[in-house]
Every structure is written in C-alpha cells, then in structure tokens.
Amino acid sequence: MADSNESKLTQTTYYLRKIVVFAERVFGRHTRCFVVGRQPPSLEAKSDNSGDILIKDAWPEVSGSAEDDMRDESKLLERVSNGLAGRSEFNGLYPKFLGGGRMQIQNAHGDSVDETTRTVLGETVWAQLGDLPLRAHMRIAMSGVGEPLKTIKSIYELVVVIYDVMRCHMGILKHCQILHRDISEANILVRRDDTGVHGMLIDFDHSIDITDEGYVKRTERTGTRPFMSINNLEGELTKRTALDDWEGIIYIFCWLGTFGWNRATQPSGSVSKMAIASWNDYDEMMNANSKRRDMDSSRIFTEITKGFNPNIPHISAFKKFVNGLRAVLIDDHDDPNMRGAIFDKNIISEESDTDDFLREEYITRPDPFVERAAHWESISERLLAKLETYATICKRRISESGSRAPDP
C-alpha cells in the first residue's frame, strides 16, 4: 500500500489476520475490512510492533479526480490524524491514518489511471449506462481496531462509549474543522483496555470540511435512516452542523433503549406499532415528519421513551437522561423561535384583531432547526456537558459493579 505522505513508490506490506466486514452485495460501496499485522503470522508472536491495524477496501462515490475530490476519506482521515497529533486525550478514540488512497490500474496504453467504475468498464460501456454515480476503488490502512457497539454489557457502558465518541467528534470539529455527518450504530465501536471501556468513532467518508461553506450546504442525504437528522432527511439547503450529529445520538439512545443491542436486551413483544418504528421509514419526508412530531415537545417525546424495554437493567434512569438530553437540544433556549421541532404552523400575530376573523393576520414560525444551527457551538457545549456528567456517574457504577442506577 502506498504511503500518501511520501513518494507513490513507497509501499508497506501487511499480513491478513481476519476479515471483519464482508461485502454484502456486488454493487454499491462493496466495503470490506481486514484486520492485519505488520509481520507474517509465524513471526507475529515475537514482534513488538504488530499492533492492531485495519485495512478498509471500498468503492465510494467520488467527484472528479483524486486531487479535487472533497469526499476522499483518506485525505479527511489523514487530516484528522495530523490535527489531533499530540492530543493524548483523544488517543484510541479514532482510527489513525497510516496510508492509502485511490487504487490504480494500467489502461490499454500502459498508463496508470485511477481504478474507477468508468475506467474498469471503458468509455463505450460507461456512456451507455446513463447517470450512474462514479465510484473509485479506495484502500486505506489505519491503526486502531474495535468491536461492534452490540458488544456493550450494560446501559452504563453505552453512555460511556457514546461520551467518548462525542468528545472525540467535537475535538475533531474544533481542531480539524471536519464534521463527521454520519453518526450511526455501525460507526461507533467499543474498545477495552486496562483502564476500562471506551468508544471509537469511525467511517469518515461522509464527512465534510466546515470551512467550505458551499459543501456544508450540500443537499445529499447520508446515513442510516433511524439515526439521520431531520435536516439530513429533508435534504434542504440548511447549514449542516454538529447539532445534526447530536440529534443522531439521541436517536441511537432511543433505538437501543427500545430494541436493545443484543439478544439478551431485545424486547419480547411486537414493536411494529410503536411510534419509533416510523423512524425507519423508507420515505425520507415521512421519516422526517415523524421525527419532527416526536421531537417537538417533551410530552410527545415521552411517548417514545415510554417504549424503552423495561427488561433492560437501569432503564428508568436512562429514560430520564435521554429526555433531559433532548430538552437541551430542543427546549432549553431563551429564544422561543429556537424551541420545538415543528415550524409549518400558522400563528396568529399579536398585532391582529382576533375578534374579527376577516382581519386575522398570520405569520409563519421560523424552522427551529435553522434557528438553532446559528448557535450550534454553545448548544453542543451544553450537550457534551450533560453527557459528561452522566458518563462520569456511569463509570463509577461500572466500577462498583451492579450498584443502583444513577440519577440523571
């Protein structure tokens, strides 16, 4: 594999340990992930530098050449690694870039070209396929390997893992000016060491550079439906901010609180009629409308948390915490235009004469998500502080192994 920091001729050989992600289908991203080592298996036990390394092999959508592609995950991950270098508080919370980028092949003339769907199929075939997205073969080596989120052992561990992920998320935003934009259950890993359980944020191929104002307002929809923000689902030209990802965290908490994270925490009854089931609707606008309704007020949102699986230990305190986290995002603002989640209401103007219906004047309420986006930094700070407080209590409960549930 080529090292992007040096000459293209510089290569590193890795040795396969195991395959951890298999491509689910022939078409699409075709993502595969391999855990590898620096030494052959026969020598690995004697090696001091065989650390956990993962190679991601995928075919993401790209825009133009490698030099101009703003969505190149290898560039974004390298920027994250450089931006957080020397900041030990984030060690182990994100994958560190080792090398990689677009793969290359030789064309009919013997020239090296990027391996894309266009170069593989040839110009004649490609021209006949219509408006298919251009995809490029990417391969990235990174250090740091974790386990799926479903390996957590308790609600306590879930909170601790999510806190690690979001403080890393905010650190990347602050020091690297990169917004992750794809918070989901699959992009959060669990790591364990002598100090306890930790979270790890992965998959930066939907991330954006927040210094590029035009790119921040891209209307493309990215992510996993149950965890996609309302702004993301609606595909509007509203500035994407950290609040979109914080919204996704609340959805993750609700989803796992309802459906569990493994067989032991799954609900025993039917969940198809629960309100939260609409968060997985394939129709993006219906999905967004459902989330606007459910997030609009604490009274309505309580109906979502009432559906949390009562058989999950410490679920009652977790409900209060999730309700409180939503309140920080949606309710706790001095400006009334920043509260709630619904904006397409007709509101009678205070100046109108309500006794005469012919003279009633109506005003349109601004979209509270747009209003809050202008204050994303201060709101994010309060959300992280709320999460940190609860995570600190959860860490103590983990060390006490089985004490009563913490109060929010």
Short mmCIF file of C-alpha atoms in Angstrom, two decimals:
data_model
loop_
_atom_site.label_atom_id
_atom_site.label_comp_id
_atom_site.label_asym_id
_atom_site.label_seq_id
_atom_site.Cartn_x
_atom_site.Cartn_y
_atom_site.Cartn_z
CA MET A 1 0.00 0.00 0.00
CA ALA A 2 1.29 3.43 -0.92
CA ASP A 3 2.04 5.95 1.81
CA SER A 4 0.40 9.28 0.89
CA ASN A 5 2.98 11.20 2.92
CA GLU A 6 5.86 10.06 0.77
CA SER A 7 6.52 9.02 -2.77
CA LYS A 8 3.89 6.96 -4.54
CA LEU A 9 6.53 4.26 -4.85
CA THR A 10 6.72 3.81 -1.07
CA GLN A 11 4.82 0.67 -0.13
CA THR A 12 4.01 -1.24 3.05
CA THR A 13 3.11 -4.91 3.20
CA TYR A 14 0.54 -6.12 5.72
CA TYR A 15 -0.41 -9.69 6.59
CA LEU A 16 -4.02 -10.79 6.93
CA ARG A 17 -5.29 -11.83 10.34
CA LYS A 18 -9.04 -11.94 9.72
CA ILE A 19 -11.87 -10.43 7.71
CA VAL A 20 -14.21 -8.39 9.92
CA VAL A 21 -16.54 -6.85 7.31
CA PHE A 22 -17.71 -8.77 4.24
CA ALA A 23 -19.17 -7.05 1.18
CA GLU A 24 -22.93 -7.61 1.38
CA ARG A 25 -23.58 -7.12 -2.32
CA VAL A 26 -21.78 -6.84 -5.63
CA PHE A 27 -22.99 -3.33 -6.41
CA GLY A 28 -22.76 -0.19 -4.31
CA ARG A 29 -19.88 0.54 -1.95
CA HIS A 30 -18.80 -3.11 -1.68
CA THR A 31 -17.00 -2.33 1.60
CA ARG A 32 -14.68 -4.92 3.09
CA CYS A 33 -12.48 -4.57 6.18
CA PHE A 34 -9.47 -6.65 7.14
CA VAL A 35 -7.55 -6.82 10.39
CA VAL A 36 -3.88 -7.17 9.52
CA GLY A 37 -0.43 -7.20 11.10
CA ARG A 38 2.99 -5.93 10.07
CA GLN A 39 4.59 -9.36 10.46
CA PRO A 40 3.74 -12.77 8.99
CA PRO A 41 1.58 -14.84 11.36
CA SER A 42 4.50 -17.15 12.09
CA LEU A 43 6.55 -14.22 13.44
CA GLU A 44 3.78 -12.16 14.98
CA ALA A 45 4.17 -13.51 18.50
CA LYS A 46 7.80 -12.33 18.50
CA SER A 47 7.00 -8.88 17.12
CA ASP A 48 6.76 -5.79 19.32
CA ASN A 49 5.13 -3.61 16.65
CA SER A 50 2.40 -5.82 15.25
CA GLY A 51 -0.38 -3.57 16.75
CA ASP A 52 -3.96 -3.68 15.59
CA ILE A 53 -4.25 -2.38 12.05
CA LEU A 54 -7.32 -2.32 9.84
CA ILE A 55 -7.48 -2.03 6.07
CA LYS A 56 -10.70 -0.69 4.58
CA ASP A 57 -11.38 -1.58 0.95
CA ALA A 58 -14.39 0.11 -0.66
CA TRP A 59 -15.89 1.70 -3.76
CA PRO A 60 -17.35 5.04 -2.56
CA GLU A 61 -18.94 7.63 -4.80
CA VAL A 62 -16.40 10.25 -5.87
CA SER A 63 -16.46 13.62 -7.56
CA GLY A 64 -13.83 14.20 -10.21
CA SER A 65 -10.14 13.49 -9.83
CA ALA A 66 -8.45 12.43 -6.61
CA GLU A 67 -6.88 15.87 -6.28
CA ASP A 68 -10.26 17.65 -6.42
CA ASP A 69 -12.41 15.16 -4.52
CA MET A 70 -13.66 16.76 -1.31
CA ARG A 71 -15.10 13.44 -0.13
CA ASP A 72 -11.83 11.47 -0.19
CA GLU A 73 -11.85 9.61 3.14
CA SER A 74 -8.10 9.04 3.05
CA LYS A 75 -7.47 12.80 2.93
CA LEU A 76 -10.00 13.50 5.66
CA LEU A 77 -8.65 10.78 7.93
CA GLU A 78 -5.09 11.97 7.36
CA ARG A 79 -6.18 15.49 8.27
CA VAL A 80 -7.82 14.21 11.45
CA SER A 81 -4.70 12.27 12.41
CA ASN A 82 -2.49 15.31 11.85
CA GLY A 83 -4.89 17.69 13.60
CA LEU A 84 -5.14 15.55 16.74
CA ALA A 85 -1.46 14.55 16.83
CA GLY A 86 -0.07 15.24 20.28
CA ARG A 87 -3.51 15.47 21.88
CA SER A 88 -3.37 12.41 24.11
CA GLU A 89 -6.92 12.91 25.41
CA PHE A 90 -8.18 11.59 22.08
CA ASN A 91 -5.84 8.60 21.74
CA GLY A 92 -7.71 5.45 20.83
CA LEU A 93 -10.97 7.28 20.12
CA TYR A 94 -10.48 7.48 16.35
CA PRO A 95 -8.56 5.46 13.72
CA LYS A 96 -5.15 6.92 12.89
CA PHE A 97 -4.28 7.17 9.22
CA LEU A 98 -1.31 5.04 8.09
CA GLY A 99 -1.59 5.32 4.32
CA GLY A 100 -3.75 4.72 1.29
CA GLY A 101 -5.98 6.38 -1.24
CA ARG A 102 -7.35 5.53 -4.67
CA MET A 103 -6.14 2.32 -6.23
CA GLN A 104 -4.67 2.45 -9.71
CA ILE A 105 -4.66 0.14 -12.72
CA GLN A 106 -2.98 0.21 -16.11
CA ASN A 107 -5.08 1.18 -19.11
CA ALA A 108 -4.73 -0.18 -22.65
CA HIS A 109 -1.88 2.27 -23.31
CA GLY A 110 0.11 1.15 -20.28
CA ASP A 111 -0.61 4.32 -18.31
CA SER A 112 -1.53 4.23 -14.62
CA VAL A 113 -5.03 5.57 -14.02
CA ASP A 114 -7.41 5.65 -11.07
CA GLU A 115 -9.43 2.45 -10.75
CA THR A 116 -12.99 3.72 -11.13
CA THR A 117 -16.19 2.24 -12.48
CA ARG A 118 -15.57 4.32 -15.59
CA THR A 119 -12.01 3.13 -16.25
CA VAL A 120 -12.89 -0.50 -15.48
CA LEU A 121 -15.93 -0.59 -17.79
CA GLY A 122 -14.44 1.58 -20.52
CA GLU A 123 -15.77 4.74 -22.09
CA THR A 124 -18.13 3.00 -24.53
CA VAL A 125 -19.94 0.92 -21.91
CA TRP A 126 -19.91 3.77 -19.37
CA ALA A 127 -21.60 6.12 -21.81
CA GLN A 128 -24.45 3.63 -22.24
CA LEU A 129 -25.17 3.31 -18.52
CA GLY A 130 -26.74 6.72 -18.06
CA ASP A 131 -26.42 8.70 -14.85
CA LEU A 132 -24.78 6.11 -12.63
CA PRO A 133 -22.64 7.61 -9.86
CA LEU A 134 -18.91 7.44 -10.42
CA ARG A 135 -17.18 5.20 -7.90
CA ALA A 136 -13.49 4.76 -7.18
CA HIS A 137 -11.65 1.85 -5.59
CA MET A 138 -10.21 3.08 -2.27
CA ARG A 139 -7.96 1.27 0.14
CA ILE A 140 -6.92 2.79 3.48
CA ALA A 141 -4.75 1.43 6.28
CA MET A 142 -5.42 2.75 9.78
CA SER A 143 -4.41 1.84 13.31
CA GLY A 144 -7.00 1.08 15.93
CA VAL A 145 -9.47 -1.80 15.90
CA GLY A 146 -12.63 -2.07 17.98
CA GLU A 147 -15.65 -4.29 18.43
CA PRO A 148 -19.26 -3.57 17.33
CA LEU A 149 -21.46 -1.47 19.59
CA LYS A 150 -23.57 -4.55 20.30
CA THR A 151 -20.72 -5.87 22.50
CA ILE A 152 -21.52 -3.39 25.29
CA LYS A 153 -22.56 -5.10 28.51
CA SER A 154 -24.90 -2.51 30.01
CA ILE A 155 -26.62 0.84 29.68
CA TYR A 156 -23.73 2.23 31.71
CA GLU A 157 -21.23 1.14 29.08
CA LEU A 158 -23.39 2.53 26.29
CA VAL A 159 -23.31 6.01 27.86
CA VAL A 160 -19.54 5.87 28.46
CA VAL A 161 -18.87 4.74 24.88
CA ILE A 162 -21.11 7.45 23.39
CA TYR A 163 -19.47 10.11 25.57
CA ASP A 164 -16.03 9.11 24.28
CA VAL A 165 -17.30 9.21 20.71
CA MET A 166 -18.88 12.65 21.04
CA ARG A 167 -15.96 14.28 22.83
CA CYS A 168 -13.77 12.94 20.03
CA HIS A 169 -16.32 14.17 17.49
CA MET A 170 -16.22 17.67 18.98
CA GLY A 171 -12.42 17.56 19.21
CA ILE A 172 -12.17 16.74 15.51
CA LEU A 173 -14.57 19.56 14.71
CA LYS A 174 -12.60 22.04 16.83
CA HIS A 175 -9.05 21.10 15.86
CA CYS A 176 -9.54 19.78 12.31
CA GLN A 177 -12.67 21.64 11.10
CA ILE A 178 -14.20 18.34 9.98
CA LEU A 179 -17.82 17.41 10.68
CA HIS A 180 -18.44 13.65 10.77
CA ARG A 181 -22.06 13.78 9.49
CA ASP A 182 -22.81 10.06 9.68
CA ILE A 183 -23.41 9.20 13.33
CA SER A 184 -24.93 5.72 13.44
CA GLU A 185 -24.80 2.50 15.40
CA ALA A 186 -22.44 0.96 12.82
CA ASN A 187 -19.93 3.82 13.04
CA ILE A 188 -19.37 3.52 16.77
CA LEU A 189 -17.01 0.85 18.05
CA VAL A 190 -16.16 -0.42 21.53
CA ARG A 191 -12.60 -0.76 22.83
CA ARG A 192 -11.46 -2.28 26.10
CA ASP A 193 -8.14 -1.94 27.89
CA ASP A 194 -6.78 -1.91 31.42
CA THR A 195 -8.49 1.42 32.13
CA GLY A 196 -11.96 0.25 31.16
CA VAL A 197 -14.38 0.52 28.24
CA HIS A 198 -14.03 3.21 25.59
CA GLY A 199 -15.76 4.37 22.42
CA MET A 200 -14.26 4.84 18.96
CA LEU A 201 -15.63 6.95 16.10
CA ILE A 202 -15.03 5.53 12.62
CA ASP A 203 -16.03 5.95 8.96
CA PHE A 204 -15.26 9.46 7.71
CA ASP A 205 -16.31 9.03 4.08
CA HIS A 206 -19.40 11.24 4.53
CA SER A 207 -17.51 13.89 6.48
CA ILE A 208 -17.22 17.49 5.31
CA ASP A 209 -14.85 20.39 5.68
CA ILE A 210 -16.85 23.05 7.56
CA THR A 211 -14.61 25.80 6.15
CA ASP A 212 -16.10 25.10 2.71
CA GLU A 213 -19.43 26.91 3.04
CA GLY A 214 -20.82 25.56 -0.21
CA TYR A 215 -20.04 21.99 0.71
CA VAL A 216 -21.58 22.34 4.17
CA LYS A 217 -24.91 23.09 2.48
CA ARG A 218 -24.90 20.02 0.23
CA THR A 219 -28.39 18.54 -0.05
CA GLU A 220 -27.32 14.90 -0.38
CA ARG A 221 -28.82 12.50 2.16
CA THR A 222 -26.28 10.40 4.02
CA GLY A 223 -26.50 7.90 6.84
CA THR A 224 -28.70 5.19 8.31
CA ARG A 225 -32.40 6.11 8.33
CA PRO A 226 -33.26 5.66 12.03
CA PHE A 227 -30.33 7.88 13.02
CA MET A 228 -30.47 10.53 10.28
CA SER A 229 -31.22 14.07 11.40
CA ILE A 230 -34.35 15.83 10.19
CA ASN A 231 -32.23 18.30 8.23
CA ASN A 232 -30.44 15.40 6.56
CA LEU A 233 -33.67 13.58 5.67
CA GLU A 234 -35.31 16.66 4.21
CA GLY A 235 -32.26 17.46 2.09
CA GLU A 236 -32.70 21.18 2.50
CA LEU A 237 -30.05 23.83 1.91
CA THR A 238 -29.69 24.31 5.64
CA LYS A 239 -26.18 24.50 7.01
CA ARG A 240 -25.05 21.16 8.41
CA THR A 241 -23.68 21.48 11.95
CA ALA A 242 -22.71 19.37 14.92
CA LEU A 243 -26.35 19.53 16.06
CA ASP A 244 -27.28 17.15 13.24
CA ASP A 245 -24.91 14.58 14.73
CA TRP A 246 -26.11 15.28 18.28
CA GLU A 247 -29.63 14.66 17.06
CA GLY A 248 -28.41 11.33 15.69
CA ILE A 249 -27.00 10.42 19.12
CA ILE A 250 -30.42 10.94 20.71
CA TYR A 251 -31.94 8.67 18.05
CA ILE A 252 -29.32 6.00 18.80
CA PHE A 253 -30.12 6.14 22.51
CA CYS A 254 -33.84 5.81 21.75
CA TRP A 255 -33.34 3.00 19.25
CA LEU A 256 -31.16 0.89 21.53
CA GLY A 257 -33.32 1.66 24.56
CA THR A 258 -36.30 0.28 22.64
CA PHE A 259 -34.86 -2.56 20.56
CA GLY A 260 -31.78 -3.43 22.62
CA TRP A 261 -28.31 -4.15 21.30
CA ASN A 262 -28.12 -7.93 21.53
CA ARG A 263 -30.38 -10.94 22.01
CA ALA A 264 -30.49 -10.51 25.80
CA THR A 265 -31.81 -6.94 25.58
CA GLN A 266 -34.30 -7.36 22.74
CA PRO A 267 -37.99 -6.78 23.56
CA SER A 268 -40.18 -9.85 23.82
CA GLY A 269 -43.34 -8.36 22.31
CA SER A 270 -44.24 -6.76 18.99
CA VAL A 271 -42.70 -3.36 18.29
CA SER A 272 -44.12 -2.76 14.81
CA LYS A 273 -46.87 -0.44 16.11
CA MET A 274 -44.57 1.70 18.23
CA ALA A 275 -44.17 5.32 17.13
CA ILE A 276 -40.41 4.89 16.87
CA ALA A 277 -40.86 2.32 14.08
CA SER A 278 -41.62 5.21 11.69
CA TRP A 279 -38.03 6.44 12.14
CA ASN A 280 -37.01 3.65 9.78
CA ASP A 281 -39.46 4.69 7.06
CA TYR A 282 -38.00 4.46 3.54
CA ASP A 283 -39.80 7.65 2.55
CA GLU A 284 -37.39 10.35 3.73
CA MET A 285 -40.04 13.06 4.10
CA MET A 286 -42.42 10.81 6.04
CA ASN A 287 -39.49 9.80 8.25
CA ALA A 288 -38.59 13.45 8.81
CA ASN A 289 -42.20 14.39 9.60
CA SER A 290 -42.41 11.59 12.16
CA LYS A 291 -39.25 12.79 13.87
CA ARG A 292 -40.43 16.41 13.86
CA ARG A 293 -43.63 15.28 15.57
CA ASP A 294 -41.87 13.08 18.12
CA MET A 295 -39.15 15.62 18.99
CA ASP A 296 -41.42 18.69 19.14
CA SER A 297 -42.35 18.59 22.83
CA SER A 298 -41.30 16.76 25.97
CA ARG A 299 -44.85 15.39 26.31
CA ILE A 300 -44.80 13.77 22.88
CA PHE A 301 -41.20 12.60 23.19
CA THR A 302 -42.06 10.87 26.47
CA GLU A 303 -44.22 8.53 24.42
CA ILE A 304 -41.05 7.42 22.66
CA THR A 305 -39.11 6.79 25.87
CA LYS A 306 -42.12 5.01 27.39
CA GLY A 307 -41.45 2.36 24.76
CA PHE A 308 -37.99 1.58 26.15
CA ASN A 309 -37.61 -2.10 27.01
CA PRO A 310 -38.41 -2.41 30.75
CA ASN A 311 -36.33 -5.58 30.95
CA ILE A 312 -33.07 -3.69 30.34
CA PRO A 313 -31.42 -3.03 33.72
CA HIS A 314 -31.40 0.61 34.86
CA ILE A 315 -33.70 1.66 32.02
CA SER A 316 -35.79 4.04 34.16
CA ALA A 317 -32.86 6.34 34.94
CA PHE A 318 -31.74 6.08 31.33
CA LYS A 319 -35.17 7.33 30.19
CA LYS A 320 -34.80 10.44 32.34
CA PHE A 321 -31.34 11.05 30.97
CA VAL A 322 -32.45 10.75 27.32
CA ASN A 323 -35.43 13.02 27.99
CA GLY A 324 -33.04 15.55 29.52
CA LEU A 325 -30.61 15.36 26.60
CA ARG A 326 -33.44 16.04 24.15
CA ALA A 327 -34.52 19.01 26.27
CA VAL A 328 -31.05 20.55 25.98
CA LEU A 329 -31.20 20.27 22.20
CA ILE A 330 -34.85 21.20 21.63
CA ASP A 331 -36.35 23.07 24.60
CA ASP A 332 -33.79 24.86 26.76
CA HIS A 333 -33.41 28.10 24.82
CA ASP A 334 -34.29 31.70 25.69
CA ASP A 335 -35.40 32.47 22.15
CA PRO A 336 -38.84 30.89 21.54
CA ASN A 337 -38.01 30.54 17.84
CA MET A 338 -35.30 28.05 18.79
CA ARG A 339 -37.65 25.75 20.68
CA GLY A 340 -39.53 22.76 19.36
CA ALA A 341 -39.27 20.84 16.09
CA ILE A 342 -42.31 21.91 14.04
CA PHE A 343 -42.39 25.14 12.09
CA ASP A 344 -45.10 24.84 9.42
CA LYS A 345 -47.79 26.28 11.67
CA ASN A 346 -49.85 29.40 11.08
CA ILE A 347 -49.56 31.58 14.14
CA ILE A 348 -51.92 34.49 14.81
CA SER A 349 -49.93 37.68 15.01
CA GLU A 350 -50.16 39.54 18.34
CA GLU A 351 -51.00 42.69 16.39
CA SER A 352 -54.03 41.17 14.69
CA ASP A 353 -57.60 41.64 15.85
CA THR A 354 -58.67 38.09 16.69
CA ASP A 355 -62.29 39.14 17.22
CA ASP A 356 -62.71 39.81 13.53
CA PHE A 357 -61.72 36.73 11.53
CA LEU A 358 -61.58 38.81 8.38
CA ARG A 359 -58.76 40.87 9.90
CA GLU A 360 -56.73 37.96 11.29
CA GLU A 361 -53.11 38.12 10.23
CA TYR A 362 -50.89 35.10 10.23
CA ILE A 363 -47.15 34.73 10.48
CA THR A 364 -45.05 31.68 9.70
CA ARG A 365 -42.91 30.39 12.51
CA PRO A 366 -39.23 30.00 11.57
CA ASP A 367 -37.83 26.49 11.43
CA PRO A 368 -36.32 25.95 14.90
CA PHE A 369 -33.65 23.67 13.46
CA VAL A 370 -32.44 26.53 11.27
CA GLU A 371 -32.56 28.93 14.21
CA ARG A 372 -30.55 26.57 16.42
CA ALA A 373 -27.96 25.94 13.72
CA ALA A 374 -26.71 29.51 14.18
CA HIS A 375 -25.92 28.67 17.82
CA TRP A 376 -24.53 25.18 17.33
CA GLU A 377 -21.35 25.75 19.32
CA SER A 378 -22.96 26.83 22.59
CA ILE A 379 -25.69 24.18 22.34
CA SER A 380 -23.08 21.47 21.61
CA GLU A 381 -21.11 22.52 24.68
CA ARG A 382 -24.18 22.09 26.86
CA LEU A 383 -24.99 18.73 25.32
CA LEU A 384 -21.46 17.46 25.88
CA ALA A 385 -21.52 18.70 29.49
CA LYS A 386 -24.82 16.87 30.09
CA LEU A 387 -23.40 13.69 28.60
CA GLU A 388 -20.14 14.02 30.54
CA THR A 389 -21.97 14.34 33.85
CA TYR A 390 -23.96 11.18 33.28
CA ALA A 391 -20.97 9.28 31.84
CA THR A 392 -18.95 10.09 34.97
CA ILE A 393 -21.68 8.58 37.14
CA CYS A 394 -21.91 5.56 34.85
CA LYS A 395 -18.15 4.96 35.08
CA ARG A 396 -18.47 4.92 38.85
CA ARG A 397 -21.37 2.50 38.68
CA ILE A 398 -19.37 0.21 36.40
CA SER A 399 -16.50 0.15 38.90
CA GLU A 400 -18.98 -0.54 41.70
CA SER A 401 -20.33 -3.39 39.53
CA GLY A 402 -24.03 -3.53 39.91
CA SER A 403 -24.99 -0.68 42.23
CA ARG A 404 -28.31 1.13 41.81
CA ALA A 405 -28.95 3.10 38.63
CA PRO A 406 -27.56 6.65 38.59
CA ASP A 407 -29.92 9.58 38.72
CA PRO A 408 -29.70 11.99 35.77
#
